[in-house]
Amino acid sequence: MWLQACLNGSRTSSEHSAVPLTPAALADDARRVLAAGAVSLHVHSVDETGVESLASDVVGVTLKAIREACPGVAVGISTAAYIEPDLSRRLTLIDTWTVLPDFVSVNLSEPGIEEVIAVLVRKNVGLEAGIWTAADARFLLTLANIPWLRLLLEPWENDPEWANMMVDAIEVVLSDALPQEPRL
């Protein structure tokens, strides 16, 4: 089994005191989840005020801390639009990264995602396609020549029955398309 651990996501310490936010806390948590069987990490970089950030220095310090604690592990981050809602600024921030993640998740339902993908492809950063709906899956099929690492089937429904129905709908659209890309 292949297991990717998300160490913090959009969670805050007000939701639970153990949510790792600092680079040191993320590095400590990374050691623990790797010891428990994870083989890949997904993190959200957080600045010194506790706010998610795509700023080069914040991303760089986070990645360096995790890589120092866990050499060789693949580390990815989110490029979610809510982190930086201004598309132009988000593109500029991503373009200024000097310490690169191994991969990023890109949410296909977000405006301007094709531009975000183009910057990341140019920087040679691996891509995970965040697919929330069947419409996202249809959009994915229009994106030619994108080197996807994984397809993330991420229904946002709170009810498990509805979430499973959404995954089924996504799978129907994808059917046999992109068979070489693993689905998570």
XYZ file of N, CA and C in Angstrom:
552
model
N 0.847 -1.181 0.000
C 0.000 0.000 0.000
C 0.888 1.239 0.000
N 0.457 2.242 -0.744
C 1.155 3.514 -0.834
C 0.364 4.522 0.004
N 1.022 5.170 0.969
C 0.325 6.057 1.901
C 0.965 7.435 1.903
N 0.166 8.451 1.608
C 0.607 9.839 1.698
C -0.052 10.453 2.926
N 0.743 11.098 3.765
C 0.213 11.745 4.966
C 0.133 13.248 4.751
N -1.008 13.809 5.092
C -1.166 15.257 5.100
C -0.968 15.699 6.548
N 0.084 16.461 6.794
C 0.459 16.774 8.168
C -0.383 17.863 8.817
N -0.869 18.808 8.036
C -1.641 19.886 8.650
C -2.825 20.351 7.816
N -2.714 20.412 6.547
C -3.806 20.920 5.721
C -4.138 22.345 6.106
N -5.384 22.695 6.017
C -5.804 24.054 6.363
C -6.159 24.165 7.840
N -5.816 23.168 8.624
C -6.141 23.152 10.055
C -5.278 24.142 10.823
N -5.798 24.604 11.937
C -5.078 25.546 12.792
C -4.953 24.975 14.199
N -4.133 25.604 15.001
C -3.959 25.140 16.380
C -5.221 25.367 17.206
N -6.093 26.251 16.767
C -7.360 26.437 17.487
C -8.292 25.244 17.283
N -8.085 24.494 16.203
C -8.879 23.292 15.962
C -8.344 22.107 16.761
N -7.027 22.069 16.933
C -6.401 21.037 17.769
C -4.976 21.490 18.077
N -4.599 21.401 19.320
C -3.290 21.908 19.735
C -2.122 21.147 19.109
N -2.350 19.937 18.604
C -1.261 19.133 18.035
C -1.039 19.370 16.544
N -1.813 20.249 15.925
C -1.619 20.511 14.495
C -0.232 21.132 14.308
N 0.633 20.493 13.503
C 1.979 21.043 13.302
C 1.946 22.226 12.331
N 2.471 23.353 12.768
C 2.459 24.540 11.929
C 3.849 25.067 11.622
N 4.741 25.018 12.582
C 6.096 25.524 12.354
C 6.918 24.505 11.565
N 7.973 24.958 10.919
C 8.832 23.991 10.224
C 9.345 22.887 11.156
N 9.726 23.237 12.365
C 10.223 22.226 13.305
C 9.135 21.223 13.671
N 7.933 21.703 13.919
C 6.826 20.803 14.268
C 6.457 19.914 13.086
N 6.492 20.462 11.889
C 6.215 19.660 10.692
C 7.295 18.593 10.506
N 8.550 18.946 10.757
C 9.637 17.969 10.630
C 9.470 16.846 11.648
N 9.115 17.198 12.884
C 8.885 16.169 13.917
C 7.737 15.256 13.522
N 6.647 15.854 13.059
C 5.489 15.059 12.651
C 5.833 14.181 11.448
N 6.638 14.713 10.542
C 7.050 13.937 9.371
C 7.780 12.663 9.802
N 8.678 12.786 10.779
C 9.390 11.597 11.278
C 8.404 10.555 11.794
N 7.406 11.018 12.545
C 6.430 10.091 13.144
C 5.590 9.381 12.089
N 5.096 10.121 11.094
C 4.225 9.468 10.105
C 5.017 8.548 9.187
N 6.269 8.881 8.929
C 7.097 7.978 8.123
C 7.370 6.689 8.897
N 7.613 6.810 10.197
C 7.812 5.617 11.024
C 6.549 4.762 11.069
N 5.394 5.393 10.917
C 4.116 4.678 10.945
C 3.736 4.098 9.581
N 4.538 4.387 8.529
C 4.277 3.765 7.240
C 4.019 4.696 6.069
N 3.929 5.991 6.299
C 3.741 6.916 5.175
C 4.989 6.923 4.308
N 4.814 7.142 3.020
C 5.946 7.189 2.100
C 6.041 8.527 1.371
N 5.061 9.393 1.584
C 5.010 10.692 0.925
C 4.300 11.659 1.866
N 4.649 12.944 1.756
C 4.065 13.954 2.636
C 3.433 15.083 1.846
N 2.315 15.567 2.354
C 1.658 16.760 1.828
C 1.541 17.727 2.998
N 2.046 18.946 2.813
C 1.995 19.937 3.887
C 1.517 21.273 3.341
N 1.045 22.092 4.257
C 0.703 23.474 3.950
C 1.713 24.336 4.691
N 2.443 25.168 3.964
C 3.443 26.045 4.574
C 2.742 27.183 5.299
N 3.216 27.456 6.518
C 2.586 28.459 7.381
C 3.651 29.456 7.818
N 3.326 30.739 7.743
C 4.306 31.755 8.143
C 4.359 31.897 9.660
N 5.203 32.800 10.141
C 5.411 32.962 11.585
C 4.179 33.471 12.328
N 3.192 33.997 11.609
C 1.957 34.454 12.256
C 0.877 33.379 12.271
N 1.191 32.211 11.674
C 0.224 31.122 11.646
C -0.681 31.114 10.434
N -0.350 31.917 9.426
C -1.170 32.020 8.219
C -0.508 31.226 7.094
N -1.304 30.456 6.354
C -0.773 29.718 5.216
C -0.170 30.689 4.210
N 0.918 30.254 3.591
C 1.625 31.141 2.674
C 2.288 30.356 1.553
N 2.362 30.993 0.390
C 3.105 30.458 -0.743
C 4.390 31.242 -0.983
N 4.732 32.134 -0.052
C 5.947 32.939 -0.181
C 7.170 32.039 -0.217
N 8.116 32.391 -1.060
C 9.306 31.582 -1.275
C 10.046 31.270 0.021
N 10.207 32.263 0.898
C 10.951 32.010 2.130
C 10.209 31.046 3.050
N 8.894 31.162 3.119
C 8.096 30.277 3.978
C 8.115 28.848 3.432
N 7.890 28.704 2.145
C 7.924 27.389 1.510
C 9.315 26.773 1.664
N 10.348 27.562 1.419
C 11.713 27.065 1.488
C 12.106 26.575 2.874
N 11.808 27.349 3.902
C 12.148 26.958 5.275
C 11.402 25.683 5.665
N 10.153 25.588 5.271
C 9.351 24.397 5.584
C 9.940 23.156 4.920
N 10.211 23.259 3.626
C 10.750 22.106 2.892
C 12.127 21.699 3.416
N 12.975 22.671 3.694
C 14.314 22.360 4.202
C 14.244 21.630 5.545
N 13.372 22.078 6.442
C 13.253 21.442 7.763
C 12.806 19.988 7.627
N 11.819 19.753 6.774
C 11.315 18.382 6.594
C 12.373 17.511 5.933
N 13.031 18.030 4.923
C 14.045 17.238 4.216
C 15.255 16.941 5.092
N 15.597 17.861 5.973
C 16.698 17.609 6.897
C 16.328 16.491 7.872
N 15.083 16.499 8.331
C 14.617 15.486 9.282
C 14.370 14.138 8.608
N 13.976 14.173 7.335
C 13.569 12.952 6.625
C 14.162 12.947 5.217
N 15.456 12.744 5.106
C 16.087 12.784 3.782
C 15.454 11.773 2.820
N 15.246 12.243 1.602
C 14.760 11.352 0.558
C 13.251 11.220 0.446
N 12.504 11.712 1.417
C 11.052 11.593 1.339
C 10.509 12.637 0.357
N 9.512 12.248 -0.417
C 8.863 13.175 -1.344
C 7.927 14.087 -0.555
N 8.101 15.401 -0.735
C 7.302 16.386 -0.003
C 6.575 17.274 -1.004
N 5.260 17.367 -0.809
C 4.449 18.220 -1.661
C 3.713 19.254 -0.842
N 3.296 20.307 -1.524
C 2.527 21.356 -0.863
C 1.282 21.677 -1.674
N 0.406 22.440 -1.059
C -0.820 22.878 -1.717
C -0.586 24.195 -2.444
N -1.297 24.366 -3.552
C -1.310 25.660 -4.242
C -2.726 26.235 -4.224
N -3.537 25.813 -3.269
C -4.952 26.180 -3.225
C -5.158 27.690 -3.323
N -6.159 28.061 -4.075
C -6.453 29.471 -4.316
C -6.783 30.221 -3.034
N -7.350 29.565 -2.039
C -7.691 30.296 -0.816
C -6.429 30.767 -0.080
N -5.281 30.115 -0.312
C -4.039 30.538 0.334
C -3.635 31.910 -0.187
N -3.736 32.089 -1.489
C -3.495 33.391 -2.124
C -4.548 33.566 -3.203
N -5.663 34.240 -2.857
C -6.783 34.374 -3.800
C -6.469 35.176 -5.067
N -5.525 36.107 -4.993
C -5.173 36.910 -6.155
C -4.307 36.056 -7.091
N -4.857 35.691 -8.237
C -4.167 34.784 -9.155
C -2.815 35.328 -9.577
N -2.740 36.585 -9.921
C -1.474 37.169 -10.366
C -0.415 37.062 -9.271
N -0.799 37.358 -8.050
C 0.142 37.260 -6.924
C 0.527 35.798 -6.671
N -0.447 34.890 -6.752
C -0.152 33.463 -6.547
C 0.856 32.981 -7.588
N 0.658 33.362 -8.841
C 1.587 32.965 -9.897
C 2.986 33.526 -9.640
N 3.061 34.776 -9.210
C 4.349 35.402 -8.909
C 5.036 34.694 -7.755
N 4.283 34.387 -6.703
C 4.869 33.697 -5.554
C 5.429 32.339 -5.959
N 4.650 31.564 -6.688
C 5.099 30.242 -7.119
C 6.330 30.367 -8.013
N 6.325 31.357 -8.876
C 7.445 31.537 -9.805
C 8.732 31.913 -9.084
N 8.635 32.480 -7.876
C 9.841 32.887 -7.146
C 10.399 31.798 -6.239
N 9.743 30.639 -6.176
C 10.258 29.556 -5.332
C 11.670 29.181 -5.785
N 12.579 29.112 -4.828
C 13.937 28.661 -5.121
C 14.167 27.259 -4.546
N 13.524 26.959 -3.438
C 13.515 25.600 -2.905
C 12.202 24.994 -3.374
N 12.285 23.995 -4.228
C 11.085 23.462 -4.866
C 10.564 22.226 -4.144
N 9.243 22.128 -4.023
C 8.667 20.882 -3.533
C 8.843 19.804 -4.604
N 8.731 18.553 -4.176
C 8.801 17.467 -5.153
C 7.556 17.452 -6.022
N 6.451 17.864 -5.434
C 5.175 17.921 -6.154
C 4.262 18.914 -5.463
N 3.204 19.286 -6.158
C 2.160 20.133 -5.588
C 0.810 19.563 -5.980
N -0.186 19.901 -5.185
C -1.554 19.589 -5.588
C -2.134 20.840 -6.236
N -2.827 20.632 -7.344
C -3.496 21.727 -8.053
C -4.976 21.370 -8.157
N -5.820 22.238 -7.668
C -7.265 21.993 -7.652
C -7.869 22.438 -8.974
N -8.335 21.486 -9.755
C -8.776 21.769 -11.112
C -9.993 22.674 -11.185
N -10.725 22.810 -10.106
C -11.921 23.651 -10.131
C -11.612 25.133 -9.917
N -10.360 25.460 -9.619
C -10.022 26.843 -9.285
C -9.753 27.684 -10.528
N -10.221 28.923 -10.526
C -9.958 29.813 -11.665
C -8.455 30.011 -11.870
N -8.032 30.004 -13.122
C -6.634 30.244 -13.457
C -5.719 29.053 -13.259
N -6.299 27.886 -13.023
C -5.465 26.733 -12.707
C -4.541 26.349 -13.870
N -4.946 26.603 -15.088
C -4.076 26.292 -16.231
C -2.803 27.132 -16.188
N -2.913 28.379 -15.746
C -1.729 29.235 -15.613
C -0.827 28.742 -14.486
N -1.446 28.316 -13.384
C -0.670 27.767 -12.268
C 0.076 26.521 -12.731
N -0.613 25.645 -13.428
C 0.005 24.421 -13.937
C 1.178 24.765 -14.858
N 1.010 25.742 -15.728
C 2.071 26.113 -16.674
C 3.340 26.551 -15.940
N 3.194 27.341 -14.884
C 4.360 27.785 -14.113
C 5.048 26.585 -13.475
N 4.261 25.688 -12.910
C 4.825 24.523 -12.228
C 5.491 23.555 -13.200
N 4.913 23.364 -14.369
C 5.531 22.511 -15.388
C 6.865 23.122 -15.811
N 6.878 24.436 -16.016
C 8.129 25.117 -16.398
C 9.198 24.956 -15.324
N 8.793 24.936 -14.057
C 9.735 24.775 -12.944
C 10.055 23.298 -12.673
N 9.424 22.413 -13.433
C 9.664 20.970 -13.315
C 9.233 20.407 -11.953
N 8.125 20.923 -11.433
C 7.557 20.432 -10.176
C 6.465 19.415 -10.521
N 6.468 18.277 -9.841
C 5.457 17.256 -10.083
C 4.060 17.751 -9.744
N 3.052 17.175 -10.405
C 1.677 17.640 -10.250
C 0.728 16.529 -9.809
N -0.062 16.839 -8.800
C -1.188 16.001 -8.396
C -2.452 16.768 -8.770
N -3.343 16.145 -9.524
C -4.575 16.792 -9.970
C -5.652 16.627 -8.903
N -6.063 17.729 -8.296
C -7.140 17.709 -7.310
C -8.482 17.712 -8.024
N -9.188 16.592 -7.957
C -10.458 16.414 -8.675
C -11.569 16.323 -7.634
N -12.408 17.346 -7.578
C -13.474 17.409 -6.572
C -14.809 16.915 -7.114
N -15.013 17.033 -8.430
C -16.314 16.738 -9.027
C -16.135 16.044 -10.381
N -17.233 15.547 -10.915
C -17.200 14.966 -12.256
C -16.830 16.036 -13.285
N -17.249 17.275 -13.067
C -16.874 18.367 -13.977
C -15.361 18.563 -13.980
N -14.728 18.453 -12.814
C -13.265 18.537 -12.749
C -12.637 17.406 -13.560
N -13.199 16.216 -13.452
C -12.670 15.064 -14.196
C -12.788 15.310 -15.697
N -13.914 15.877 -16.144
C -14.066 16.191 -17.571
C -13.027 17.229 -17.998
N -12.794 18.227 -17.145
C -11.794 19.250 -17.439
C -10.395 18.624 -17.524
N -10.082 17.726 -16.612
C -8.792 17.041 -16.617
C -8.527 16.400 -17.975
N -9.551 15.795 -18.545
C -9.389 15.101 -19.825
C -9.105 16.056 -20.981
N -9.334 17.355 -20.796
C -9.022 18.338 -21.838
C -7.594 18.854 -21.734
N -6.926 18.553 -20.633
C -5.570 19.058 -20.407
C -4.561 18.074 -21.013
N -4.151 18.372 -22.214
C -3.250 17.468 -22.938
C -1.806 17.665 -22.493
N -1.068 16.575 -22.492
C 0.380 16.589 -22.265
C 0.808 17.112 -20.897
N -0.027 16.969 -19.896
C 0.357 17.337 -18.538
C 0.896 16.077 -17.862
N 2.098 16.149 -17.300
C 2.697 14.958 -16.674
C 2.212 14.759 -15.231
N 1.031 14.207 -15.067
C 0.463 14.008 -13.726
C 1.199 12.912 -12.963
N 1.494 13.177 -11.693
C 2.030 12.133 -10.808
C 0.901 11.262 -10.277
N -0.179 11.938 -9.877
C -1.321 11.265 -9.265
C -2.580 12.065 -9.554
N -3.700 11.346 -9.503
C -5.010 11.976 -9.575
C -5.622 11.869 -8.179
N -5.912 13.008 -7.582
C -6.479 13.040 -6.235
C -7.991 13.161 -6.343
N -8.705 12.125 -5.978
C -10.167 12.170 -5.983
C -10.596 12.657 -4.610
N -11.020 13.918 -4.546
C -11.237 14.599 -3.279
C -12.653 15.170 -3.159
N -13.633 14.342 -2.944
C -14.987 14.889 -2.796
C -15.082 15.719 -1.518
N -15.814 16.807 -1.582
C -15.947 17.704 -0.431
C -17.222 17.446 0.369
N -17.995 16.471 -0.021
C -19.233 16.165 0.694
C -18.908 15.640 2.094
N -19.653 16.098 3.073
C -19.458 15.637 4.457
C -20.081 14.275 4.710
N -21.159 13.993 4.020
C -21.845 12.723 4.195
C -21.094 11.639 3.416
N -20.683 10.557 4.085
C -19.905 9.516 3.400
C -20.618 8.914 2.185
N -21.932 8.769 2.274
C -22.668 8.206 1.144
C -22.572 9.129 -0.070
N -22.762 10.432 0.153
C -22.659 11.395 -0.941
C -21.229 11.481 -1.462
N -20.251 11.406 -0.552
C -18.847 11.440 -0.972
C -18.530 10.241 -1.874
N -18.996 9.071 -1.490
C -18.767 7.884 -2.320
C -19.461 7.998 -3.663
N -20.642 8.597 -3.672
C -21.344 8.806 -4.946
C -20.549 9.759 -5.847
N -19.929 10.780 -5.254
C -19.129 11.719 -6.041
C -17.892 11.022 -6.605
N -17.224 10.209 -5.801
C -16.063 9.463 -6.300
C -16.486 8.540 -7.440
N -17.628 7.871 -7.280
C -18.129 7.009 -8.355
C -18.368 7.806 -9.633
N -18.946 9.013 -9.500
C -19.204 9.852 -10.672
C -17.899 10.282 -11.340
N -16.892 10.601 -10.531
C -15.576 10.957 -11.074
C -14.984 9.771 -11.813
N -15.063 8.591 -11.207
C -14.519 7.379 -11.821
C -15.212 7.058 -13.146
N -16.515 7.316 -13.237
C -17.238 7.076 -14.487
C -16.663 7.963 -15.592
N -16.417 9.233 -15.278
C -15.860 10.144 -16.282
C -14.460 9.701 -16.678
N -13.650 9.353 -15.700
C -12.265 8.968 -16.002
C -12.181 7.606 -16.658
N -13.097 6.717 -16.303
C -13.126 5.327 -16.768
C -11.717 4.810 -17.028
N -11.363 4.564 -18.269
C -10.045 4.010 -18.582
C -9.023 5.079 -18.967
N -9.394 6.341 -18.833
C -8.470 7.418 -19.196
C -7.325 7.493 -18.194
N -6.179 7.855 -18.671
C -4.987 8.055 -17.840
C -4.696 6.861 -16.933
N -4.612 5.672 -17.489
C -4.415 4.482 -16.654
C -3.064 4.426 -15.956
N -2.074 5.151 -16.480
C -0.738 5.101 -15.886
C -0.624 5.959 -14.621
N -1.527 6.919 -14.412
C -1.459 7.777 -13.243
C -2.199 7.143 -12.064
N -1.500 6.961 -10.955
C -2.167 6.413 -9.762
C -3.268 7.348 -9.282
N -4.269 6.762 -8.656
C -5.388 7.539 -8.090
C -5.362 7.424 -6.584
N -5.478 8.562 -5.961
C -5.436 8.637 -4.506
C -6.743 9.202 -4.004
